[in-house]
mmCIF file of C-alpha atoms in Angstrom:
data_model
loop_
_atom_site.group_PDB
_atom_site.id
_atom_site.type_symbol
_atom_site.label_atom_id
_atom_site.label_comp_id
_atom_site.label_asym_id
_atom_site.label_seq_id
_atom_site.Cartn_x
_atom_site.Cartn_y
_atom_site.Cartn_z
ATOM 1 C CA MET A 1 14.270 6.196 -18.870
ATOM 2 C CA LYS A 2 11.007 5.818 -16.941
ATOM 3 C CA ARG A 3 11.167 6.596 -13.235
ATOM 4 C CA GLY A 4 8.905 4.528 -11.013
ATOM 5 C CA LEU A 5 7.938 4.418 -7.357
ATOM 6 C CA VAL A 6 6.995 1.050 -5.813
ATOM 7 C CA LEU A 7 5.158 1.126 -2.467
ATOM 8 C CA GLU A 8 4.814 -1.978 -0.316
ATOM 9 C CA GLY A 9 1.822 -2.383 2.005
ATOM 10 C CA GLY A 10 1.835 -3.221 5.694
ATOM 11 C CA ALA A 11 -1.295 -1.547 7.120
ATOM 12 C CA LEU A 12 -0.241 1.131 9.627
ATOM 13 C CA ARG A 13 3.425 0.432 8.951
ATOM 14 C CA GLY A 14 2.534 2.289 5.769
ATOM 15 C CA LEU A 15 2.725 5.520 7.762
ATOM 16 C CA PHE A 16 6.497 5.119 7.390
ATOM 17 C CA SER A 17 5.981 5.242 3.621
ATOM 18 C CA ALA A 18 3.669 8.235 4.053
ATOM 19 C CA GLY A 19 6.505 10.103 5.749
ATOM 20 C CA VAL A 20 8.887 9.116 2.961
ATOM 21 C CA ILE A 21 6.612 10.223 0.124
ATOM 22 C CA ASP A 22 5.718 13.480 1.865
ATOM 23 C CA VAL A 23 9.391 14.443 1.948
ATOM 24 C CA MET A 24 9.686 13.523 -1.743
ATOM 25 C CA MET A 25 6.667 15.649 -2.652
ATOM 26 C CA GLU A 26 7.859 18.591 -0.589
ATOM 27 C CA ASN A 27 11.193 18.452 -2.408
ATOM 28 C CA GLY A 28 9.758 18.362 -5.906
ATOM 29 C CA ILE A 29 10.646 14.744 -6.744
ATOM 30 C CA SER A 30 8.310 13.379 -9.391
ATOM 31 C CA TYR A 31 7.863 9.996 -11.053
ATOM 32 C CA ASP A 32 6.501 8.778 -14.353
ATOM 33 C CA GLY A 33 4.541 6.090 -12.545
ATOM 34 C CA ILE A 34 3.626 4.799 -9.105
ATOM 35 C CA ILE A 35 2.444 1.330 -8.103
ATOM 36 C CA GLY A 36 1.114 0.554 -4.639
ATOM 37 C CA VAL A 37 -0.124 -2.472 -2.743
ATOM 38 C CA SER A 38 -2.636 -2.280 0.101
ATOM 39 C CA ALA A 39 -1.636 0.671 2.305
ATOM 40 C CA GLY A 40 0.883 1.517 -0.404
ATOM 41 C CA SER A 41 -1.998 2.241 -2.780
ATOM 42 C CA SER A 42 -4.335 3.834 -0.217
ATOM 43 C CA PHE A 43 -1.594 6.199 0.917
ATOM 44 C CA GLY A 44 0.362 6.465 -2.341
ATOM 45 C CA CYS A 45 -2.550 7.899 -4.336
ATOM 46 C CA ASN A 46 -1.952 11.156 -2.447
ATOM 47 C CA TYR A 47 1.287 11.559 -4.404
ATOM 48 C CA LYS A 48 -0.636 11.953 -7.651
ATOM 49 C CA SER A 49 -3.090 14.342 -5.968
ATOM 50 C CA HIS A 50 -0.187 16.446 -4.590
ATOM 51 C CA GLN A 51 -1.364 16.285 -0.967
ATOM 52 C CA PRO A 52 1.597 15.900 1.412
ATOM 53 C CA GLY A 53 0.481 15.569 5.012
ATOM 54 C CA ARG A 54 -2.976 14.257 4.211
ATOM 55 C CA VAL A 55 -2.306 10.616 5.163
ATOM 56 C CA ILE A 56 -1.039 11.283 8.674
ATOM 57 C CA ARG A 57 -3.648 14.003 9.172
ATOM 58 C CA TYR A 58 -6.718 11.863 8.521
ATOM 59 C CA ASN A 59 -5.298 8.804 10.264
ATOM 60 C CA VAL A 60 -4.679 10.819 13.430
ATOM 61 C CA ARG A 61 -7.990 12.681 13.166
ATOM 62 C CA PHE A 62 -10.078 9.525 12.827
ATOM 63 C CA ALA A 63 -7.935 7.160 14.909
ATOM 64 C CA ASN A 64 -10.646 6.820 17.563
ATOM 65 C CA ASP A 65 -13.649 7.144 15.278
ATOM 66 C CA PRO A 66 -15.492 3.787 15.157
ATOM 67 C CA ARG A 67 -16.659 4.597 11.635
ATOM 68 C CA TYR A 68 -13.047 4.567 10.416
ATOM 69 C CA MET A 69 -11.528 1.411 11.852
ATOM 70 C CA GLY A 70 -11.926 -0.935 14.787
ATOM 71 C CA MET A 71 -13.765 -3.871 16.299
ATOM 72 C CA ARG A 72 -17.139 -2.109 16.184
ATOM 73 C CA SER A 73 -16.832 -1.768 12.423
ATOM 74 C CA LEU A 74 -15.702 -5.396 12.105
ATOM 75 C CA LEU A 75 -18.581 -6.738 14.184
ATOM 76 C CA THR A 76 -21.288 -4.616 12.552
ATOM 77 C CA THR A 77 -20.124 -4.584 8.926
ATOM 78 C CA GLY A 78 -17.633 -7.436 8.553
ATOM 79 C CA ASN A 79 -14.903 -4.924 7.702
ATOM 80 C CA LEU A 80 -12.250 -3.830 10.175
ATOM 81 C CA VAL A 81 -11.838 -0.642 8.125
ATOM 82 C CA GLY A 82 -15.187 1.036 7.491
ATOM 83 C CA ALA A 83 -15.809 0.532 3.785
ATOM 84 C CA GLU A 84 -18.154 3.420 3.037
ATOM 85 C CA PHE A 85 -16.725 5.857 5.577
ATOM 86 C CA ALA A 86 -12.997 5.338 4.932
ATOM 87 C CA TYR A 87 -13.086 5.004 1.143
ATOM 88 C CA HIS A 88 -16.060 7.125 0.107
ATOM 89 C CA TYR A 89 -17.528 9.510 2.690
ATOM 90 C CA MET A 90 -14.326 10.673 4.379
ATOM 91 C CA PRO A 91 -12.276 11.434 1.215
ATOM 92 C CA LEU A 92 -15.205 13.207 -0.440
ATOM 93 C CA ASN A 93 -16.493 15.182 2.546
ATOM 94 C CA LEU A 94 -14.212 15.350 5.588
ATOM 95 C CA ASP A 95 -10.547 15.327 4.511
ATOM 96 C CA VAL A 96 -11.138 15.932 0.854
ATOM 97 C CA PHE A 97 -9.085 14.098 -1.746
ATOM 98 C CA ASP A 98 -8.095 16.454 -4.579
ATOM 99 C CA ILE A 99 -9.749 14.650 -7.471
ATOM 100 C CA ALA A 100 -9.100 17.378 -10.038
ATOM 101 C CA THR A 101 -5.355 17.389 -9.349
ATOM 102 C CA PHE A 102 -5.177 13.584 -9.329
ATOM 103 C CA GLU A 103 -6.880 13.331 -12.714
ATOM 104 C CA ALA A 104 -4.838 16.170 -14.244
ATOM 105 C CA ASP A 105 -1.448 14.898 -13.109
ATOM 106 C CA PRO A 106 0.255 12.803 -15.847
ATOM 107 C CA THR A 107 1.795 10.293 -13.418
ATOM 108 C CA GLU A 108 0.488 6.783 -14.073
ATOM 109 C CA PHE A 109 -0.946 5.258 -10.885
ATOM 110 C CA TYR A 110 -1.375 1.497 -10.530
ATOM 111 C CA LEU A 111 -2.632 -0.645 -7.682
ATOM 112 C CA VAL A 112 -2.580 -4.376 -7.016
ATOM 113 C CA CYS A 113 -5.443 -6.610 -5.864
ATOM 114 C CA THR A 114 -5.799 -10.385 -5.569
ATOM 115 C CA ASP A 115 -8.542 -12.267 -7.405
ATOM 116 C CA CYS A 116 -10.339 -14.449 -4.859
ATOM 117 C CA LEU A 117 -11.240 -17.107 -7.422
ATOM 118 C CA THR A 118 -7.750 -17.574 -8.861
ATOM 119 C CA GLY A 119 -5.395 -16.312 -6.139
ATOM 120 C CA GLU A 120 -3.569 -14.334 -8.841
ATOM 121 C CA PRO A 121 -2.652 -10.633 -8.800
ATOM 122 C CA VAL A 122 -4.805 -8.130 -10.692
ATOM 123 C CA TYR A 123 -3.234 -4.829 -11.745
ATOM 124 C CA TYR A 124 -5.440 -1.773 -12.189
ATOM 125 C CA ARG A 125 -4.459 1.603 -13.614
ATOM 126 C CA MET A 126 -6.414 4.290 -11.797
ATOM 127 C CA ASP A 127 -6.806 7.369 -13.991
ATOM 128 C CA LYS A 128 -10.173 8.650 -12.749
ATOM 129 C CA VAL A 129 -11.661 8.973 -9.286
ATOM 130 C CA ASN A 130 -15.215 7.671 -9.045
ATOM 131 C CA TYR A 131 -17.103 5.108 -6.982
ATOM 132 C CA GLU A 132 -15.741 2.159 -8.953
ATOM 133 C CA SER A 133 -12.093 3.244 -8.849
ATOM 134 C CA LEU A 134 -12.374 3.882 -5.105
ATOM 135 C CA GLU A 135 -13.697 0.332 -4.738
ATOM 136 C CA TRP A 136 -10.597 -0.902 -6.589
ATOM 137 C CA LEU A 137 -8.539 1.101 -4.076
ATOM 138 C CA ARG A 138 -10.465 -0.473 -1.218
ATOM 139 C CA ALA A 139 -9.999 -3.959 -2.646
ATOM 140 C CA SER A 140 -6.235 -3.452 -2.820
ATOM 141 C CA ALA A 141 -6.167 -2.911 0.952
ATOM 142 C CA SER A 142 -8.847 -5.422 2.001
ATOM 143 C CA MET A 143 -7.036 -7.836 4.272
ATOM 144 C CA PRO A 144 -8.362 -11.397 4.432
ATOM 145 C CA LEU A 145 -10.157 -12.598 7.573
ATOM 146 C CA VAL A 146 -10.979 -9.052 8.757
ATOM 147 C CA THR A 147 -12.515 -7.726 5.533
ATOM 148 C CA ARG A 148 -15.273 -8.917 3.239
ATOM 149 C CA PRO A 149 -14.127 -9.557 -0.331
ATOM 150 C CA VAL A 150 -14.812 -6.597 -2.601
ATOM 151 C CA LYS A 151 -16.886 -7.070 -5.753
ATOM 152 C CA VAL A 152 -15.876 -4.683 -8.533
ATOM 153 C CA ASP A 153 -15.794 -4.890 -12.330
ATOM 154 C CA GLY A 154 -17.058 -8.472 -12.346
ATOM 155 C CA ARG A 155 -14.357 -9.710 -9.971
ATOM 156 C CA VAL A 156 -14.209 -10.640 -6.295
ATOM 157 C CA MET A 157 -10.979 -9.352 -4.785
ATOM 158 C CA LEU A 158 -8.902 -8.924 -1.655
ATOM 159 C CA ASP A 159 -5.569 -7.393 -0.640
ATOM 160 C CA GLY A 160 -2.901 -7.280 -3.341
ATOM 161 C CA GLY A 161 -0.246 -8.246 -0.828
ATOM 162 C CA ILE A 162 -1.571 -11.805 -0.849
ATOM 163 C CA SER A 163 -0.253 -12.408 -4.364
ATOM 164 C CA ASP A 164 2.250 -9.630 -5.195
ATOM 165 C CA SER A 165 3.551 -7.849 -2.110
ATOM 166 C CA ILE A 166 6.368 -5.915 -3.809
ATOM 167 C CA PRO A 167 5.346 -5.479 -7.476
ATOM 168 C CA LEU A 168 8.749 -4.397 -8.736
ATOM 169 C CA ALA A 169 8.993 -7.065 -11.428
ATOM 170 C CA HIS A 170 5.578 -6.167 -12.795
ATOM 171 C CA PHE A 171 6.489 -2.487 -12.933
ATOM 172 C CA GLN A 172 9.706 -3.300 -14.746
ATOM 173 C CA SER A 173 7.659 -5.296 -17.264
ATOM 174 C CA LEU A 174 5.728 -2.087 -17.998
ATOM 175 C CA GLY A 175 8.948 -0.311 -18.922
ATOM 176 C CA TYR A 176 9.815 1.331 -15.617
ATOM 177 C CA ASP A 177 13.566 0.846 -15.493
ATOM 178 C CA ARG A 178 14.625 3.318 -12.780
ATOM 179 C CA ASN A 179 12.660 2.471 -9.657
ATOM 180 C CA VAL A 180 12.569 3.585 -6.055
ATOM 181 C CA VAL A 181 11.216 0.833 -3.785
ATOM 182 C CA VAL A 182 9.827 1.754 -0.362
ATOM 183 C CA LEU A 183 9.588 -1.189 2.044
ATOM 184 C CA THR A 184 7.932 -1.236 5.462
ATOM 185 C CA ARG A 185 10.163 -3.930 6.972
ATOM 186 C CA PRO A 186 13.915 -3.751 7.629
ATOM 187 C CA ARG A 187 16.150 -5.250 4.966
ATOM 188 C CA SER A 188 16.978 -8.205 7.224
ATOM 189 C CA TYR A 189 13.344 -9.264 7.581
ATOM 190 C CA ARG A 190 12.149 -12.568 6.197
ATOM 191 C CA LYS A 191 8.564 -13.791 6.443
ATOM 192 C CA GLU A 192 7.650 -16.962 8.328
ATOM 193 C CA PRO A 193 4.899 -19.332 7.143
ATOM 194 C CA THR A 194 1.374 -18.112 7.860
ATOM 195 C CA LYS A 195 -0.749 -19.906 10.468
ATOM 196 C CA MET A 196 -3.307 -21.464 8.188
ATOM 197 C CA TRP A 197 -6.103 -22.686 10.460
ATOM 198 C CA PRO A 198 -8.042 -19.369 10.342
ATOM 199 C CA TYR A 199 -8.032 -19.485 6.537
ATOM 200 C CA HIS A 200 -9.224 -23.088 6.425
ATOM 201 C CA LEU A 201 -12.001 -22.079 8.813
ATOM 202 C CA LEU A 202 -13.071 -18.686 7.461
ATOM 203 C CA MET A 203 -12.050 -18.658 3.776
ATOM 204 C CA ARG A 204 -13.650 -21.930 2.671
ATOM 205 C CA ARG A 205 -15.518 -20.149 -0.126
ATOM 206 C CA TYR A 206 -12.209 -19.004 -1.610
ATOM 207 C CA PRO A 207 -9.726 -21.887 -1.583
ATOM 208 C CA ALA A 208 -7.426 -20.018 -3.975
ATOM 209 C CA ILE A 209 -6.878 -17.377 -1.269
ATOM 210 C CA THR A 210 -6.031 -20.083 1.264
ATOM 211 C CA GLN A 211 -3.563 -21.607 -1.175
ATOM 212 C CA ALA A 212 -1.985 -18.225 -1.901
ATOM 213 C CA MET A 213 -1.603 -17.504 1.816
ATOM 214 C CA ALA A 214 0.001 -20.917 2.374
ATOM 215 C CA ARG A 215 2.796 -20.012 -0.045
ATOM 216 C CA ARG A 216 2.878 -16.270 0.647
ATOM 217 C CA HIS A 217 6.075 -16.449 2.690
ATOM 218 C CA GLU A 218 7.844 -18.102 -0.252
ATOM 219 C CA MET A 219 6.577 -15.450 -2.672
ATOM 220 C CA TYR A 220 7.458 -12.583 -0.352
ATOM 221 C CA ASN A 221 10.943 -13.798 0.522
ATOM 222 C CA ALA A 222 11.702 -14.438 -3.159
ATOM 223 C CA GLN A 223 10.662 -10.862 -3.879
ATOM 224 C CA LEU A 224 12.976 -9.573 -1.145
ATOM 225 C CA ASP A 225 15.830 -11.550 -2.720
ATOM 226 C CA PHE A 226 14.955 -10.018 -6.105
ATOM 227 C CA VAL A 227 14.974 -6.528 -4.568
ATOM 228 C CA GLU A 228 18.439 -7.198 -3.150
ATOM 229 C CA ARG A 229 19.756 -8.360 -6.522
ATOM 230 C CA GLU A 230 18.305 -5.370 -8.353
ATOM 231 C CA GLU A 231 19.751 -2.992 -5.776
ATOM 232 C CA ARG A 232 23.218 -4.540 -6.082
ATOM 233 C CA ALA A 233 22.943 -4.166 -9.855
ATOM 234 C CA GLY A 234 22.217 -0.453 -9.400
ATOM 235 C CA ARG A 235 18.800 -0.605 -11.051
ATOM 236 C CA ILE A 236 16.735 0.345 -8.003
ATOM 237 C CA PHE A 237 16.993 2.558 -4.937
ATOM 238 C CA VAL A 238 15.620 1.003 -1.751
ATOM 239 C CA ILE A 239 14.234 2.900 1.228
ATOM 240 C CA ALA A 240 13.517 0.636 4.193
ATOM 241 C CA PRO A 241 13.271 1.227 7.952
ATOM 242 C CA LEU A 242 16.521 0.553 9.773
ATOM 243 C CA GLU A 243 14.736 -1.556 12.390
ATOM 244 C CA ASP A 244 11.275 -2.930 13.101
ATOM 245 C CA LEU A 245 8.732 -0.140 13.111
ATOM 246 C CA PRO A 246 7.259 0.393 16.601
ATOM 247 C CA ILE A 247 3.615 -0.109 15.670
ATOM 248 C CA GLY A 248 1.251 -3.011 15.134
ATOM 249 C CA ARG A 249 -0.401 -3.448 11.759
ATOM 250 C CA MET A 250 -3.742 -2.120 13.037
ATOM 251 C CA GLU A 251 -2.622 -0.220 16.139
ATOM 252 C CA MET A 252 -4.461 3.118 16.265
ATOM 253 C CA ASN A 253 -2.188 4.726 18.849
ATOM 254 C CA VAL A 254 -1.752 8.354 17.825
ATOM 255 C CA GLU A 255 1.674 8.758 19.431
ATOM 256 C CA LYS A 256 2.974 5.642 17.675
ATOM 257 C CA MET A 257 1.422 6.693 14.389
ATOM 258 C CA ASN A 258 3.147 10.071 14.489
ATOM 259 C CA ASN A 259 6.408 8.408 15.509
ATOM 260 C CA VAL A 260 6.382 5.947 12.593
ATOM 261 C CA TYR A 261 5.490 8.744 10.172
ATOM 262 C CA ASN A 262 8.391 10.846 11.455
ATOM 263 C CA ILE A 263 10.796 7.895 11.179
ATOM 264 C CA GLY A 264 9.940 7.815 7.472
ATOM 265 C CA ARG A 265 10.389 11.557 7.130
ATOM 266 C CA GLN A 266 13.774 11.574 8.857
ATOM 267 C CA LEU A 267 15.153 8.684 6.809
ATOM 268 C CA ALA A 268 13.916 10.155 3.523
ATOM 269 C CA THR A 269 15.424 13.532 4.378
ATOM 270 C CA SER A 270 18.806 11.948 5.060
ATOM 271 C CA LEU A 271 18.661 10.063 1.743
ATOM 272 C CA LEU A 272 17.610 12.992 -0.455
ATOM 273 C CA PRO A 273 21.064 13.697 -1.976
ATOM 274 C CA SER A 274 21.670 10.078 -2.976
ATOM 275 C CA LEU A 275 18.058 9.716 -4.147
ATOM 276 C CA ARG A 276 18.389 12.742 -6.431
ATOM 277 C CA GLU A 277 21.620 11.340 -7.828
ATOM 278 C CA PHE A 278 19.997 7.966 -8.533
ATOM 279 C CA LEU A 279 17.061 9.599 -10.313
ATOM 280 C CA GLY A 280 19.312 11.962 -12.244
ATOM 281 C CA LEU A 281 17.680 15.067 -10.772
#
């Protein structure tokens, strides 16, 4: 049996997931593999580096730093999230990512990006931490319209959530047959069609991204239905907020950020006994 952890994205809704995984780490719950999308990869990599508390700490610390995220970064660099600061300078110098622990830990860590030329998902196993792998991590969380496409390893890529928002099926195809899935929307949520005019206007160089966004609601809702079926069959354990999280996707309000993080912590704490039973721990 291979135990897996699947982490959905959702930008700052991902602080809910950060609270969930911190409780897991603090209680000694380990996995054979982790796969994350967008914020799920940016935040989930801290599981393999054994750094509970790091995600909420640096998000709060740099919430009002224009180098980290905001309109100034978008207008001056084309990236809402500062590419060099957030993915290279900060983790190597200011709130240091534990590279040695990440590379020594045997947990397999995967992330999902979307190829801008095909609109298809690209899955990357991150074993080492270097400039290129951090660019893969950045690509996984590079939202269209507010981020420049990321060029890495001969590809041009954007956010993995465009093409595979909840990569449970892919993880199962890799042999992970006992999975915990952390969502950032309530179970009742279903996605509405995306307003397409901004994509037709701003993504003309990448028509495959526009096409993927036009059908994203169908992909996402089908994945939610698949999650429900797998949960009923007893093959997965789902952790999802009980109601809409009280934060916007890019809302850098420190009080709200802490609140969403604590919602994740409280729910995960309440679910620990049943989670341990599911994982056979």
